[in-house]
XYZ file of C-alpha atoms in Angstrom:
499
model
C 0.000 0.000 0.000
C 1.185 3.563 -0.664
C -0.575 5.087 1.863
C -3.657 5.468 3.562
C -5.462 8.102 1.616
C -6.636 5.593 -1.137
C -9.228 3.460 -0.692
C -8.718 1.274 -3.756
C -5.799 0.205 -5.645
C -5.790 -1.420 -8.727
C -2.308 -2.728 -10.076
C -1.409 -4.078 -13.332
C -4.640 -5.498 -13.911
C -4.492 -7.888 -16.817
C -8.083 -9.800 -18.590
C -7.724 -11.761 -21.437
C -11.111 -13.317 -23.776
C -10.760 -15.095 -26.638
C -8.901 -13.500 -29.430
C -8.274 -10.110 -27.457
C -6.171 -8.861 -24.850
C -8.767 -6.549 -22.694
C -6.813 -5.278 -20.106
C -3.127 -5.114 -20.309
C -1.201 -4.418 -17.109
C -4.155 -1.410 -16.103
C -4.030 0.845 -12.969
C -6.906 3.064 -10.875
C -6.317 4.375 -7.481
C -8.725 6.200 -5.887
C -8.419 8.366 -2.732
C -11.203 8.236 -0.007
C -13.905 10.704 -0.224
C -13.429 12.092 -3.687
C -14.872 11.225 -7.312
C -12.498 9.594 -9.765
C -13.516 9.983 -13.195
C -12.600 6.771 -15.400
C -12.534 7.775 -18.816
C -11.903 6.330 -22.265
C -13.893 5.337 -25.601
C -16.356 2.692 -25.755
C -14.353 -0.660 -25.522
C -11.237 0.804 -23.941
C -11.794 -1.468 -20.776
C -13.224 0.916 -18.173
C -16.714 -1.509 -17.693
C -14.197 -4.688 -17.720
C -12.182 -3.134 -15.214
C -15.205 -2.654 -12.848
C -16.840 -5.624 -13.433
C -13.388 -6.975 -12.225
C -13.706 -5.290 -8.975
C -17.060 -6.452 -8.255
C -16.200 -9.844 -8.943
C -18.431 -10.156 -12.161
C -15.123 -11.301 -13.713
C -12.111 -12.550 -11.920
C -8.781 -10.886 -12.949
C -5.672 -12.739 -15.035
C -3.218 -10.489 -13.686
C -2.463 -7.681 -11.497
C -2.901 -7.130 -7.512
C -6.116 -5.269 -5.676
C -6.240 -3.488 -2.242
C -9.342 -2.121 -0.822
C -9.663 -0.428 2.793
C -6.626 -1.109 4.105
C -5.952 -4.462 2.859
C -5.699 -7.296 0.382
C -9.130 -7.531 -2.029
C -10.224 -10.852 -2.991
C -13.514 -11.567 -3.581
C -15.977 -14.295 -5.010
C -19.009 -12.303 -6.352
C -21.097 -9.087 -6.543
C -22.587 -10.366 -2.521
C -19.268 -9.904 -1.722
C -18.573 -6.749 -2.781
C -21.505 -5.399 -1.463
C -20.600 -6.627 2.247
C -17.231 -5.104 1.804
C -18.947 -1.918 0.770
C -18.867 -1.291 -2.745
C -21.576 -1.065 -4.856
C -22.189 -0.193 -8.614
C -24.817 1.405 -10.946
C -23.884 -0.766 -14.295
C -24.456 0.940 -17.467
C -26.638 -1.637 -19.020
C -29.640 -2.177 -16.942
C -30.928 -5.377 -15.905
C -34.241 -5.283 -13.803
C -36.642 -7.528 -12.828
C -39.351 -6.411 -14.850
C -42.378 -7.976 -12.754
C -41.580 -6.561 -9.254
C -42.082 -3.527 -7.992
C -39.404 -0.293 -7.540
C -39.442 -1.190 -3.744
C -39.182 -5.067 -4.659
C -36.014 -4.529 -7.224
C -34.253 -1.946 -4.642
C -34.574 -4.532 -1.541
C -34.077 -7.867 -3.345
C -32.214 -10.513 -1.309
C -32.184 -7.541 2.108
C -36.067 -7.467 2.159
C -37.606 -6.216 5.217
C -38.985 -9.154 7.364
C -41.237 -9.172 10.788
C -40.372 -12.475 11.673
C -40.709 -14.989 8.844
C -42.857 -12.310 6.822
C -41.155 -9.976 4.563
C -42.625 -6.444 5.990
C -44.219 -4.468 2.758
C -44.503 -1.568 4.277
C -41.358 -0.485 5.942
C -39.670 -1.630 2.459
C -42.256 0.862 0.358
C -41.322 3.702 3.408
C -37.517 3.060 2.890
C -38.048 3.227 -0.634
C -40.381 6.637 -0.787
C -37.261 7.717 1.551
C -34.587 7.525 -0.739
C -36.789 9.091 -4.405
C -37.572 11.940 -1.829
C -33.604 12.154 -1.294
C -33.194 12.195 -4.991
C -36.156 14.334 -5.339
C -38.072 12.176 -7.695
C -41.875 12.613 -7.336
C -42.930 10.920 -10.498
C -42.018 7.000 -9.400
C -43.791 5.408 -6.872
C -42.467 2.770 -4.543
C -45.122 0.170 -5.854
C -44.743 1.270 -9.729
C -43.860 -2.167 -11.619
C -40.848 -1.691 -13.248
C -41.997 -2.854 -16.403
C -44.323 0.028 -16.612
C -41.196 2.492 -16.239
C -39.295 4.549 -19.254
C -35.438 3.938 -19.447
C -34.458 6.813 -17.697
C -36.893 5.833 -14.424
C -35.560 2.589 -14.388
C -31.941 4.442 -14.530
C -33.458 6.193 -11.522
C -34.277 3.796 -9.147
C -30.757 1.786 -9.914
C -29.192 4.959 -8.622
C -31.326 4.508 -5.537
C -30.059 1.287 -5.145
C -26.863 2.008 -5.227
C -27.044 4.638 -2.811
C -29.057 2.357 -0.611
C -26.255 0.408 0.362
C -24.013 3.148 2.882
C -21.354 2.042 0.667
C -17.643 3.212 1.056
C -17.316 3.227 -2.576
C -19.620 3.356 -5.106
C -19.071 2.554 -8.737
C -21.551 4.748 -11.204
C -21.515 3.526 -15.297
C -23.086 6.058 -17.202
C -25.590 6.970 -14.164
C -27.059 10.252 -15.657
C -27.462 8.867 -19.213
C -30.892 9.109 -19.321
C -31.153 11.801 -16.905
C -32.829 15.550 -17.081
C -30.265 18.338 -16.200
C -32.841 18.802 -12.872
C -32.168 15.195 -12.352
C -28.264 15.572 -12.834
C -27.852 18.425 -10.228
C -29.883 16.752 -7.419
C -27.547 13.406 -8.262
C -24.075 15.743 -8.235
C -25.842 17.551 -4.243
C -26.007 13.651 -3.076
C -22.553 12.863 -4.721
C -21.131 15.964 -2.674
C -23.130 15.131 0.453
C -21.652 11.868 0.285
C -18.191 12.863 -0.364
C -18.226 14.920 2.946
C -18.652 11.912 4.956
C -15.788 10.214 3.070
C -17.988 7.812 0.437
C -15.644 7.531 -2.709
C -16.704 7.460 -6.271
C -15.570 5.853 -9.150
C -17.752 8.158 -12.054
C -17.696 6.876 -15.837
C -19.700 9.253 -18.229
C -19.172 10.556 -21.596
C -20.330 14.063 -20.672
C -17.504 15.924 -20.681
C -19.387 19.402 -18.518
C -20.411 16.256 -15.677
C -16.487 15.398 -15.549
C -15.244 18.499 -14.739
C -17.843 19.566 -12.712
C -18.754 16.683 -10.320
C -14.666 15.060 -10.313
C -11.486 15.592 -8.452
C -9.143 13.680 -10.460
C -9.129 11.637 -13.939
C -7.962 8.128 -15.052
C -7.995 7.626 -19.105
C -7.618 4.487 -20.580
C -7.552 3.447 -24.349
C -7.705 0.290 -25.719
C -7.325 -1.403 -22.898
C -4.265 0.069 -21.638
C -3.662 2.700 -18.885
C -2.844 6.609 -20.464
C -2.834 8.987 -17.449
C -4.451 9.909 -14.148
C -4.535 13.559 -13.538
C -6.482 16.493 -11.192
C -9.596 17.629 -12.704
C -8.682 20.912 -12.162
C -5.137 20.592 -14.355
C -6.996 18.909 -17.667
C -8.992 20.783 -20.454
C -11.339 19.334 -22.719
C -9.566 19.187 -25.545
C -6.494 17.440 -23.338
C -8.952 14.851 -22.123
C -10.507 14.099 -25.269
C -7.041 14.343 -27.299
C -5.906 11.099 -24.448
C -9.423 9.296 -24.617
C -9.100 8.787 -28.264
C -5.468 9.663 -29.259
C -5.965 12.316 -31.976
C -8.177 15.365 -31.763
C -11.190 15.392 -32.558
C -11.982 18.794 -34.796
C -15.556 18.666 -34.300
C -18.273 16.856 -32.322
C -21.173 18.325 -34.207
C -20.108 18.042 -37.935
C -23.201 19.773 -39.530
C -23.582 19.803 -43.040
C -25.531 22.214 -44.709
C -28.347 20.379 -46.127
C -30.888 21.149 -49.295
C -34.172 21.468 -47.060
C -37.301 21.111 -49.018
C -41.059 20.647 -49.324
C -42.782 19.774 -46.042
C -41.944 15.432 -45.868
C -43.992 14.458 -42.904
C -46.954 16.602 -40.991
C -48.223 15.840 -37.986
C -51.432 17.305 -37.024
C -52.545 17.632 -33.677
C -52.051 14.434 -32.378
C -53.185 12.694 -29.205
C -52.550 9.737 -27.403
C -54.548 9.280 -24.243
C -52.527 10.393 -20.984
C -49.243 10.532 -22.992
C -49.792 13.935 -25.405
C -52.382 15.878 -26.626
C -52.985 17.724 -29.823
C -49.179 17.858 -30.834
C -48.197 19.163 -34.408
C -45.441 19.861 -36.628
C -44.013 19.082 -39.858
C -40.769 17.720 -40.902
C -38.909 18.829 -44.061
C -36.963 16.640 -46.848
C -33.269 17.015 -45.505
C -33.856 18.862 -42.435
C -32.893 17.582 -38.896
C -35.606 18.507 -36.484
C -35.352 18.086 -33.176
C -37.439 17.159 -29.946
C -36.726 18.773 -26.232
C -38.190 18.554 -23.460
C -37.869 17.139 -20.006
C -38.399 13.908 -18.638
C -41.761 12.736 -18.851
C -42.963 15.621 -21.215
C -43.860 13.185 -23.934
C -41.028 13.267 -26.512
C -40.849 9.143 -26.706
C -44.616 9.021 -26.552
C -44.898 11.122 -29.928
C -42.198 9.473 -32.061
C -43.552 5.976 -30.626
C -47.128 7.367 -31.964
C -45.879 8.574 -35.566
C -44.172 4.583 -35.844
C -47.210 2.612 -34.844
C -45.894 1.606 -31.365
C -48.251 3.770 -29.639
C -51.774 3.872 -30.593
C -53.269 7.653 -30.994
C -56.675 8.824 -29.941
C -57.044 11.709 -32.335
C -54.867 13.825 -34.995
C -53.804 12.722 -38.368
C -50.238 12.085 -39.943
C -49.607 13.351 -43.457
C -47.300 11.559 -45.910
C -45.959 13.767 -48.872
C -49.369 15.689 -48.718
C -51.537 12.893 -48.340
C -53.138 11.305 -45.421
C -51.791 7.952 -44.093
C -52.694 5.520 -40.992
C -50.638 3.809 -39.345
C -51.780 0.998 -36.574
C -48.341 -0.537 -36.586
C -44.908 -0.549 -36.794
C -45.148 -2.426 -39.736
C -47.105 0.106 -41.425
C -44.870 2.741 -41.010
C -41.673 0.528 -42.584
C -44.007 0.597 -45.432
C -44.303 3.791 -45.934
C -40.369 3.962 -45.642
C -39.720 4.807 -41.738
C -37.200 4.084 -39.539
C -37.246 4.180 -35.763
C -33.845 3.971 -33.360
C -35.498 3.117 -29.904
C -33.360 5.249 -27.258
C -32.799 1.648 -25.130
C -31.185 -0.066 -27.661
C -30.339 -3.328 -25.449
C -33.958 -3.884 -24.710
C -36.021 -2.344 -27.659
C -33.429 -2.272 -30.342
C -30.741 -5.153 -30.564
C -31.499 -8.867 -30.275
C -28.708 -9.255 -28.102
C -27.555 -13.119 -28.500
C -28.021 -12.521 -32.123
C -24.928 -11.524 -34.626
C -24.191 -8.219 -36.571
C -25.821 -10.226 -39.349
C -28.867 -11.192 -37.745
C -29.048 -8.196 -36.331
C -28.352 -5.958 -39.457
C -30.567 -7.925 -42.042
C -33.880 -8.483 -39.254
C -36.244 -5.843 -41.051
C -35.212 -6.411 -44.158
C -35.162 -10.500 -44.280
C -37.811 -10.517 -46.955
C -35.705 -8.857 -49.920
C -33.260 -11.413 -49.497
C -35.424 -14.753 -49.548
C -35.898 -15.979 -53.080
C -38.319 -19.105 -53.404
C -38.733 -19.193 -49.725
C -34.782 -19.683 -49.213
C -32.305 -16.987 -47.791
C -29.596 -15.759 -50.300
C -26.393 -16.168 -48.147
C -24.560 -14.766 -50.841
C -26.351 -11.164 -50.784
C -27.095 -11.482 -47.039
C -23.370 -11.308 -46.532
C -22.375 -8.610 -49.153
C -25.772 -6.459 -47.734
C -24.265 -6.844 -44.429
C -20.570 -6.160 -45.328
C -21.688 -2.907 -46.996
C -22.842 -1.852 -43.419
C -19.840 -2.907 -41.734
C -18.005 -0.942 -44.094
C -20.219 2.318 -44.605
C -20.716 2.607 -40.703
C -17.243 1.934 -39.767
C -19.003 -1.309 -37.073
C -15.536 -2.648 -35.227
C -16.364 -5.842 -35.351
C -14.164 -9.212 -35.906
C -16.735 -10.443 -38.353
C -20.258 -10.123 -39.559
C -20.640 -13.695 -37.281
C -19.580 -11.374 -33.926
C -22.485 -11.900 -31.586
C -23.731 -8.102 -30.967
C -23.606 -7.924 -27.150
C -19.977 -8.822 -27.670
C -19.691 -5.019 -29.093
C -19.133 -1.964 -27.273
C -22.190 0.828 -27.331
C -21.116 2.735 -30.260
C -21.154 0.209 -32.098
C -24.183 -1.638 -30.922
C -25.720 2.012 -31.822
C -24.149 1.693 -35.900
C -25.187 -1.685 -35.995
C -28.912 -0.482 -35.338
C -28.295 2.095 -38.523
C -27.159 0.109 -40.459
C -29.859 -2.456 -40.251
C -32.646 0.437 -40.691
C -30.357 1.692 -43.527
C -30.702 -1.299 -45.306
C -34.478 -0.649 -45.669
C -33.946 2.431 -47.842
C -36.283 4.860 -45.215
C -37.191 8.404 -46.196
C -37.882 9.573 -42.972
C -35.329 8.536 -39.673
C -37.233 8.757 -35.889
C -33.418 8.581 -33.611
C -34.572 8.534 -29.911
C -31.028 9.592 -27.775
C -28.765 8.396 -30.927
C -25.849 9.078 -28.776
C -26.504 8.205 -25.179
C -23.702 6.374 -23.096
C -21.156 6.759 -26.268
C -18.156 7.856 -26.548
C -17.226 11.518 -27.505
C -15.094 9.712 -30.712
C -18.134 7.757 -31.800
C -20.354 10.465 -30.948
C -19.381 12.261 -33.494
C -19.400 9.854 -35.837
C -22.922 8.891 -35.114
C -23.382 12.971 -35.957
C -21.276 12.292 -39.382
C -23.787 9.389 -40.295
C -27.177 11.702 -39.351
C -26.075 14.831 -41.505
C -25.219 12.650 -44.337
C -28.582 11.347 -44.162
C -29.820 14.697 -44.285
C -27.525 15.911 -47.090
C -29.087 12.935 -48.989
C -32.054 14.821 -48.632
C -33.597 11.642 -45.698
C -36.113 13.452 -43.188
C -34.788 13.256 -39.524
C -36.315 13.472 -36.312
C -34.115 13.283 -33.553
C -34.856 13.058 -29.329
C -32.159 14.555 -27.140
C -31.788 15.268 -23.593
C -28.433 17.163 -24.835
C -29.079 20.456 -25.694
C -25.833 20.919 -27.115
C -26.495 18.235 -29.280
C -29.989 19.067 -30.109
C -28.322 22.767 -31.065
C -25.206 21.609 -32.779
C -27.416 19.134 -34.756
C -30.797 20.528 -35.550
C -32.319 22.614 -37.717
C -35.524 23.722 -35.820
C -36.141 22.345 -33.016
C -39.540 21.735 -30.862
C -40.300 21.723 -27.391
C -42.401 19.301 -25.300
C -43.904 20.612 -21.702
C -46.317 18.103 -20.154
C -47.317 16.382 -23.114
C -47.854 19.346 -25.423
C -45.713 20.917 -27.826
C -44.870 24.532 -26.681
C -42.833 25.858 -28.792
C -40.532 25.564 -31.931
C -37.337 26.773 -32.159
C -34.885 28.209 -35.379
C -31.736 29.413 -35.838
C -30.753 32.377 -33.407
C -33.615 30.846 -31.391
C -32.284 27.910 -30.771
C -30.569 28.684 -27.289
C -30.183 26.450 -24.178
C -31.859 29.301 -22.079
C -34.754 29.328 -24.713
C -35.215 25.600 -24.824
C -35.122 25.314 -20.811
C -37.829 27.998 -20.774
C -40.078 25.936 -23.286
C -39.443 22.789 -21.338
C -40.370 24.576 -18.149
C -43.936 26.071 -19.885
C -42.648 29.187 -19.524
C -42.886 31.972 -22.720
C -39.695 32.933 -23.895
């Protein structure tokens, strides 16, 4: 040990899988009461390296101290009675219990042999009220919640625990900037009392707000570890991804059109209400809005996931219906769910699978698949969305998040849509891929495609868009362009406020 103002020490930490060396000879140490910001691209080893520590995967190389002492441990149980505790970036609850029930599993609550309900829904209103969240309740099923509630009550778990150190993947991914602040007053609470954080987020404004001191890794391999308060952005960014990186928001000027898609007043029952806009050929438009004010709901209503209860969507000036999902790939849509592990990907599946699933039918001739095409279709993707993948075989949950994300466009790509519904295109990627997921959208728009894109990012939504709307409580109140198009302006929309 070096000393006893760390808490955790990782030393040349080594993992090896099949075919690829993960983690090669890796480092993190992390001084009590502080936040340590691990950064690096998708697939430069920061999730491996955590999943290490809470014994999701056991090490090949490299020592561990925790606390003082030797760390050797047999499972996530035992990291949790040691006190460490993580919010993972990809979610995994059970769907059929409760909030209270998914916080509390395996610690429930008993009087005697009965597990006591109500002191776990009590304990459970006790920590939302800490996080200030008023729109989950502690007997909500889970499978009735949005991504980002479901993000919310994991971070309620987490903090649940007292831990001494708590690990948090991508924990304000799906969060509203409301959301983010009361997280970063509990983070700084915590810190106080001497709680350590290990913080892994993309957001580069969260990283130098919320952290004392950075680790970078990239491509498996330890860069740097420096204070906060001694890096830039462009320093950080330059060591995530080991050139710079001229611009995140690469924004072609398009050749905007005639009017593509109109929606007109739209309503789905106790989601939106008499909504309405129209969407140009090549023009990005964006979505804003807080959590909850109906931005999903809408785009899940134009695509036929949603049913409406009034309005009517117009197609190239004429009036269409659409009951289904189905329906709208006919009339040449395309929809990138913003939880692309549950909604989007077929996990277990490969790139192929994945890539061709929409599209199966053009490739069966006298009921049999065409390998032949099948595999050139879904080389072209590979190749045109620069997918880092081993093969077109690779099964997709193998991938890191970026390109999980290019997989999804290229599989809606291969359908030849006019019109492209992204919902959070870039959450929990990295800043390198980010902008290449940017490249890929105003491409689509040069070629004169018809995007609608969700974002919690206003920077994003204004580096990006070329109007963009805003959603208050399930109506549309306002739409913003050019000089408009301000974060102030699009907070005071969100908030119902005139601007």
């Amino acid at each position: 040990m070096t000393g006893e103002s760390y808490i955790l020490e990782m030393e040349n930490i080594s993992k090896f899988f099949p075919g690829v060396h993960a983690l090669d000879q890796v480092q993190l140490r992390v001084r009590r009461g502080t936040v340590h910001a691990l950064m690096g691209e998708n697939g430069a080893g920061k999730s491996t390296l955590m999943k290490i520590l809470i014994g999701v995967l056991k090490k090949d190389g490299g020592t561990i101290h925790y606390d003082g002492g030797p760390y050797e441990i047999t499972g996530i149980r035992d990291a949790l009675q040691k006190g460490i505790s993580m919010i993972f970036q990809e979610l995994h609850p059970i769907l059929d219990m409760t909030v209270a029930e998914n916080i509390f599993i395996g610690r429930e609550s008993r009087k005697g042999l009965f597990v006591d309900k109500k002191k776990m829904l009590e304990d459970t209103q006790e920590l939302l009220d800490r996080l200030g969240v008023d729109y989950i309740r502690p007997s909500d099923k889970m499978r009735r919640l949005s991504a980002a509630k479901i993000q919310m009550v994991e971070i309620c778990k987490a903090l649940s625990y007292n831990a001494k150190l708590i690990i948090m993947d991508e924990p304000t991914s799906a969060l509203t900037e409301d959301e983010c602040k009361k997280l970063f007053e509990i983070i700084r609470d915590l810190k106080e009392k001497g709680t350590a954080f290990i913080f892994i987020s993309h957001k580069m404004d969260e990283i130098f707000q919320i952290s004392d001191e950075i680790t970078v890794m990239r491509d498996g391999k330890y860069i740097l570890t420096k204070p906060a308060d001694q890096m830039t952005t462009d320093e950080l960014i330059k060591a995530m991804v080991g050139r710079e990186i001229t611009s995140v928001f690469p924004k072609q000027q398009s050749q905007i059109g005639e009017p593509v898609l109109e929606i007109k007043g739209i309503s789905s029952k106790g989601a939106f209400e008499n909504v309405s806009f129209s969407i140009r050929k090549g023009e990005i438009f964006g979505l804003a809005g807080l959590m909850g004010a109906g931005r999903t709901e809408v785009a899940e209503g134009i695509f036929g996931f949603r049913k409406l209860s009034g309005g009517e969507i117009w197609l190239h000036g004429k009036k269409i219906n659409i009951r289904s999902p189905q329906d709208a790939i006919r009339y040449k849509m395309a929809f990138l769910t913003e939880d692309r592990k549950y909604t989007g990907l077929f996990l277990p599946l490969s790139v192929s699978d994945n890539v061709i699933m929409p599209s199966v039918k053009q490739f069966l001739k006298a009921g049999f698949l065409q390998k032949n095409c099948v595999k050139k279709a879904v080389q072209k993707g590979i190749d045109q969305f620069a997918i880092k993948t081993p093969s077109a075989r690779q099964t997709v949950n193998n991938l890191s998040g970026g390109n999980q994300q290019k997989v999804l466009v290229a599989r809606w790509m291969l359908t030849d849509p006019d019109i492209i519904i992204l919902d959070e295109p870039t959450r929990g990627i990295d800043v390198g891929t980010k902008a290449e997921i940017h490249k890929i959208m105003s491409g689509l728009a040069c070629q004169g495609k018809t995007v609608l894109m969700i974002s919690s990012e206003m920077p994003e939504l204004i580096g990006m868009c070329d109007r963009i709307g805003v959603m208050h409580k399930g109506q549309l109140s306002g739409i913003l362009e050019g000089d408009e198009m301000t974060q102030v302006n699009i907070m005071r929309y969100a908030a119902g406020l005139t601007v």
